[in-house]
Amino acid sequence: MISPGIGAGGSFSALTISDADFNRLVKFIQGNYGIDLTQKRQLITGRLSTPLKQRGYTSFSDFVNQVIQTKDNDLITLLLDKLTTNYTFFMREKEHLDLFCKQIIPDIVRRHQKDKTLAIWSAGCSTGEEPYNITMFLFDYLGTQASQWDTRLLATDISNRAMTAAKKGVYELPDTIPADWKKKYFTPVAGGQYQVAPKVRNNVIFQPFNLMDPIKFRRKFDVIFCRNVMIYFDQPTKDALVRRFYDATVPGGYLLISK
Ligand SMILES: C[S@@+](CC[C@H](N)C(=O)[O-])C[C@H]1O[C@@H](n2cnc3c(N)ncnc32)[C@H](O)[C@@H]1O
C-alpha cells in the first residue's frame, strides 16, 4: 500500500508500515544493534521507502520478514546505512579535545616511553573526522618524535557507507581547522574539498564493528572515544557497553563519551 508523502519535486510517496511490522523492525534493530528507533517511525519510512521500492518491494511487510528471517547481509547493510545517524565534524566537543591535548596525550605518552606504542579506539567513528582529528593532535604533540612512535589508532563503525567515506577522507573543511593544519595534514582536491594526507590516513585502521558484540581486540586501550553514539541506545544497552569498555581499557585509561 502506498500513501502520499512529501519529497523533492513532490513526487515522492512513502511506503506505509503497519504497527506490527514497525514494532518487529524496531525490536530487531534494538536487539541486534542497540539503536532505539521507537520514536522514529517517520525516519524509517522516509529513509527506506525509496530504496525498498527500487528493490521491487511494494510494502514493508515483505522486507521486514526477509530481514528478520534471513538476516541477509545486503539487507542489513541497507538498513544500517539508511537508519544510522552519521552526523559528525572536525573539532567536535572542544572541551574533550582540550582535555585530550593538555592532559590525556601527555599522560599516555609518559606511560609509554618504553614501548612507544599507544592504543586508542574511535568507537563509532562515522565518516572519519574523529580518528583523523585525534591523529592530527597526536602528530602535533609528538612533533619530530612522531616517527619513533606507533600511534596507529583503531576506528570502527557499523555503517558501511560511513566507513567507505571515512577511508577516502575527503571533506569540505570547516573554518575551525587551523590554517597550518590545512597545509600539513590535507591536500586540496577538486570542488574546493580537501583529502586527509596519506601519513594521517595511514595512521587510522578502519574496521567494521558492532558495539553490541563482545570486545576482543588484541590489546587493551589507553583511550576510547565513543562520542555521540550511545545517545541512540537504551539504558541497559549503554550500561552493558560501558562495562565492556571498562574491561577493554588499561587501568587508569580514559573513556570519552558525549550526550
Ligand atoms: C553521530 S555518529 C558519531 C560520530 C563521532 N563519534 C562523533 O562524535 O562525531 C554515531 C555513529 O555511531 C554508529 N553506530 C550506531 N550504532 C552502532 C553500533 N551498534 N555499533 C557500531 N557503531 C554504531 C553510527 O553508524 C554512526 O556512524
Coordinates of C-alpha atoms and ligand atoms in Angstrom, one line a residue:
M1 CA 0.0 0.0 0.0
I2 CA 1.4 3.4 -0.9
S3 CA 0.5 6.7 0.8
P4 CA 1.4 10.2 -0.4
G5 CA 4.5 11.7 1.1
I6 CA 6.4 14.9 0.7
G7 CA 9.7 15.0 -1.3
A8 CA 11.8 16.9 -3.7
G9 CA 9.6 17.7 -6.8
G10 CA 6.6 16.5 -4.8
S11 CA 6.6 13.1 -6.5
F12 CA 7.9 11.0 -3.5
S13 CA 5.5 8.6 -1.9
A14 CA 6.4 6.7 1.2
L15 CA 5.5 3.1 1.7
T16 CA 3.4 2.6 4.8
I17 CA 4.4 0.4 7.6
S18 CA 1.9 -1.4 9.8
D19 CA 2.2 -1.1 13.6
A20 CA 3.1 -4.8 13.8
D21 CA 5.9 -4.5 11.2
F22 CA 7.2 -1.3 12.8
N23 CA 7.4 -2.9 16.2
R24 CA 9.1 -6.0 14.8
L25 CA 11.7 -3.9 12.9
V26 CA 12.3 -1.7 15.9
K27 CA 12.8 -4.7 18.2
F28 CA 15.1 -6.4 15.7
I29 CA 17.3 -3.3 15.3
Q30 CA 17.4 -2.6 19.1
G31 CA 18.2 -6.2 19.9
N32 CA 21.0 -6.6 17.4
Y33 CA 22.5 -3.1 17.1
G34 CA 21.3 -1.2 20.2
I35 CA 19.8 1.6 18.3
D36 CA 16.4 2.8 19.7
L37 CA 14.1 3.8 17.0
T38 CA 10.8 3.6 18.9
Q39 CA 10.1 7.3 18.2
K40 CA 11.4 7.2 14.7
R41 CA 8.6 5.9 12.6
Q42 CA 8.8 8.7 10.1
L43 CA 12.5 8.4 9.8
I44 CA 12.1 4.7 8.9
T45 CA 9.5 5.2 6.2
G46 CA 11.2 8.4 5.0
R47 CA 14.6 6.9 4.6
L48 CA 13.7 3.4 3.5
S49 CA 10.8 3.8 1.1
T50 CA 12.7 4.8 -2.0
P51 CA 15.5 2.1 -1.7
L52 CA 12.8 -0.5 -1.0
K53 CA 10.8 0.5 -4.0
Q54 CA 13.9 0.5 -6.1
R55 CA 14.4 -3.1 -5.0
G56 CA 10.9 -4.0 -6.0
Y57 CA 9.2 -4.1 -2.6
T58 CA 5.6 -2.9 -2.6
S59 CA 5.3 -3.0 1.2
F60 CA 7.4 -3.0 4.4
S61 CA 5.9 -6.4 5.3
D62 CA 8.0 -8.5 2.9
F63 CA 11.1 -6.5 3.7
V64 CA 10.7 -6.9 7.5
N65 CA 10.0 -10.6 7.1
Q66 CA 13.1 -11.1 4.9
V67 CA 15.4 -9.1 7.2
I68 CA 14.3 -11.0 10.3
Q69 CA 14.2 -14.4 8.8
T70 CA 17.3 -14.4 6.6
K71 CA 19.4 -11.7 8.2
D72 CA 20.7 -11.2 4.7
N73 CA 23.9 -9.1 4.6
D74 CA 22.8 -6.8 1.9
L75 CA 19.5 -6.0 3.5
I76 CA 21.1 -5.4 6.9
T77 CA 23.7 -3.1 5.3
L78 CA 20.9 -1.2 3.6
L79 CA 19.1 -0.9 6.9
L80 CA 22.0 0.3 8.9
D81 CA 23.3 2.6 6.2
K82 CA 19.9 4.3 6.0
L83 CA 19.0 4.3 9.7
T84 CA 22.2 5.3 11.4
T85 CA 22.9 8.9 12.1
N86 CA 26.4 9.7 10.9
Y87 CA 26.5 13.4 11.7
T88 CA 30.0 14.3 12.7
F89 CA 32.5 17.1 12.1
F90 CA 36.2 18.0 12.8
M91 CA 36.9 19.7 16.1
R92 CA 33.7 18.4 17.7
E93 CA 33.4 18.9 21.5
K94 CA 36.2 21.3 22.0
E95 CA 36.4 20.6 25.8
H96 CA 37.2 16.9 25.1
L97 CA 39.8 17.8 22.6
D98 CA 41.4 20.3 25.0
L99 CA 41.4 17.7 27.7
F100 CA 42.9 15.2 25.3
C101 CA 45.7 17.5 24.3
K102 CA 46.5 19.0 27.7
Q103 CA 46.1 16.0 30.0
I104 CA 45.5 12.7 28.2
I105 CA 48.2 12.8 25.5
P106 CA 51.0 13.9 27.9
D107 CA 49.9 11.2 30.4
I108 CA 49.8 8.3 27.9
V109 CA 53.0 9.4 26.2
R110 CA 54.7 9.4 29.6
R111 CA 53.4 5.9 30.4
H112 CA 54.5 4.5 27.1
Q113 CA 58.0 6.0 27.0
K114 CA 59.5 2.5 26.8
D115 CA 57.3 0.7 24.2
K116 CA 56.4 3.9 22.3
T117 CA 53.0 2.4 21.4
L118 CA 49.7 4.0 22.0
A119 CA 46.3 2.2 21.9
I120 CA 43.4 4.5 21.0
W121 CA 40.0 3.5 19.7
S122 CA 37.4 5.7 18.0
A123 CA 34.3 3.6 18.5
G124 CA 31.5 4.8 16.2
C125 CA 33.9 6.8 14.0
S126 CA 31.3 7.5 11.3
T127 CA 32.9 9.3 8.3
G128 CA 36.3 9.5 9.9
E129 CA 36.7 13.1 11.1
E130 CA 37.1 12.0 14.7
P131 CA 40.0 9.5 14.3
Y132 CA 41.8 11.8 11.8
N133 CA 41.4 14.7 14.2
I134 CA 42.8 12.6 17.0
T135 CA 45.8 11.7 14.8
M136 CA 46.5 15.3 14.0
F137 CA 46.6 16.2 17.7
L138 CA 49.0 13.2 18.4
F139 CA 51.3 14.2 15.5
D140 CA 51.3 17.9 16.7
Y141 CA 52.2 16.8 20.2
L142 CA 54.9 14.3 19.2
G143 CA 56.4 16.6 16.5
T144 CA 59.7 15.3 15.2
Q145 CA 59.4 12.3 17.6
A146 CA 56.2 11.0 15.9
S147 CA 58.1 8.7 13.5
Q148 CA 59.6 6.8 16.5
W149 CA 56.1 6.0 17.9
D150 CA 53.4 3.6 16.9
T151 CA 50.4 5.9 17.1
R152 CA 48.1 3.9 14.8
L153 CA 44.5 4.0 16.1
L154 CA 41.5 1.7 15.6
A155 CA 38.4 3.3 14.2
T156 CA 35.2 1.2 13.9
D157 CA 31.6 1.7 12.9
I158 CA 28.7 -0.4 11.8
S159 CA 27.7 1.7 8.8
N160 CA 29.5 0.6 5.6
R161 CA 28.5 3.8 3.8
A162 CA 30.2 5.9 6.6
M163 CA 33.3 3.8 6.6
T164 CA 33.7 3.9 2.9
A165 CA 33.6 7.7 3.1
A166 CA 36.0 7.6 6.1
K167 CA 38.6 5.6 4.1
K168 CA 38.5 8.2 1.3
G169 CA 39.0 11.0 3.8
V170 CA 37.7 13.8 1.5
Y171 CA 35.9 16.7 3.2
E172 CA 34.8 20.2 3.0
L173 CA 36.9 21.8 5.8
P174 CA 35.2 24.0 8.4
D175 CA 36.8 27.3 9.4
T176 CA 37.7 25.7 12.8
I177 CA 40.5 23.8 11.1
P178 CA 43.8 25.7 11.8
A179 CA 45.4 27.2 8.7
D180 CA 48.7 25.3 9.4
W181 CA 46.8 22.0 9.7
K182 CA 45.3 22.6 6.2
K183 CA 48.9 22.7 4.9
K184 CA 50.3 19.9 7.0
Y185 CA 47.6 17.4 7.1
F186 CA 45.4 17.9 4.0
T187 CA 45.8 18.1 0.2
P188 CA 43.4 20.2 -1.9
V189 CA 41.3 18.1 -4.3
A190 CA 38.6 19.1 -6.8
G191 CA 35.5 21.1 -5.9
G192 CA 37.1 23.0 -3.1
Q193 CA 37.4 19.9 -1.0
Y194 CA 40.4 18.5 0.9
Q195 CA 41.8 15.0 1.3
V196 CA 43.4 13.9 4.5
A197 CA 47.2 13.5 3.8
P198 CA 48.4 9.9 3.4
K199 CA 50.5 9.9 6.6
V200 CA 47.4 10.8 8.6
R201 CA 45.1 8.3 6.7
N202 CA 47.7 5.5 7.2
N203 CA 47.6 6.1 10.9
V204 CA 43.9 5.0 11.2
I205 CA 42.9 1.4 10.9
F206 CA 39.2 1.2 9.9
Q207 CA 37.3 -1.9 10.8
P208 CA 33.6 -2.7 10.8
F209 CA 32.5 -3.5 14.4
N210 CA 29.1 -3.8 16.1
L211 CA 29.3 -2.3 19.6
M212 CA 26.8 -4.9 20.7
D213 CA 29.4 -7.6 20.2
P214 CA 32.0 -8.8 22.7
I215 CA 35.2 -6.7 22.5
K216 CA 38.0 -9.0 21.6
F217 CA 40.8 -6.7 20.3
R218 CA 44.4 -7.8 20.9
R219 CA 45.3 -5.0 23.2
K220 CA 43.6 -3.0 25.9
F221 CA 43.1 0.6 25.1
D222 CA 44.7 3.7 26.7
V223 CA 41.8 5.8 25.4
I224 CA 38.4 5.0 24.0
F225 CA 36.4 7.7 22.3
C226 CA 32.7 6.8 22.0
R227 CA 31.1 10.1 21.4
N228 CA 27.6 10.8 20.2
V229 CA 26.9 7.0 19.8
M230 CA 25.4 5.8 23.0
I231 CA 22.7 8.6 22.8
Y232 CA 20.9 6.3 20.4
F233 CA 21.0 3.3 22.8
D234 CA 18.6 2.4 25.6
Q235 CA 19.9 2.4 29.2
P236 CA 20.6 -1.3 29.6
T237 CA 22.5 -1.3 26.3
K238 CA 24.5 1.7 27.5
D239 CA 25.3 0.1 30.8
A240 CA 26.4 -3.2 29.3
L241 CA 28.6 -1.4 26.7
V242 CA 30.3 0.8 29.4
R243 CA 31.1 -2.4 31.3
R244 CA 32.7 -3.9 28.2
F245 CA 34.6 -0.7 27.5
Y246 CA 35.9 -0.8 31.1
D247 CA 37.2 -4.3 30.6
A248 CA 38.8 -3.3 27.3
T249 CA 40.7 -0.3 28.9
V250 CA 44.0 -0.3 30.7
P251 CA 43.9 0.6 34.4
G252 CA 43.9 4.4 34.6
G253 CA 42.8 4.7 30.9
Y254 CA 40.2 7.1 29.6
L255 CA 36.7 6.8 28.1
L256 CA 35.3 9.9 26.4
I257 CA 31.6 9.8 25.8
S258 CA 29.2 12.5 24.7
K259 CA 25.5 13.1 25.2
Ligands
LIG1 C1 26.6 10.6 15.3 S1 27.8 9.5 14.8 C2 29.2 9.9 15.9 C3 30.5 10.1 15.2 C4 31.6 10.6 16.1 N1 31.9 9.7 17.1 C5 31.3 12.0 16.6 O1 31.2 12.1 17.8 O2 31.2 12.9 15.9 C6 27.3 7.9 15.5 C7 27.9 6.7 14.8 O3 27.6 5.5 15.6 C8 27.5 4.4 14.8 N2 26.7 3.3 15.4 C9 25.5 3.3 15.8 N3 25.2 2.1 16.4 C10 26.3 1.4 16.3 C11 26.7 0.0 16.7 N4 25.8 -0.8 17.3 N5 27.9 -0.4 16.5 C12 28.8 0.4 15.9 N6 28.6 1.7 15.5 C13 27.3 2.2 15.7 C14 26.7 5.0 13.6 O4 26.8 4.3 12.4 C15 27.3 6.4 13.5 O5 28.3 6.5 12.5

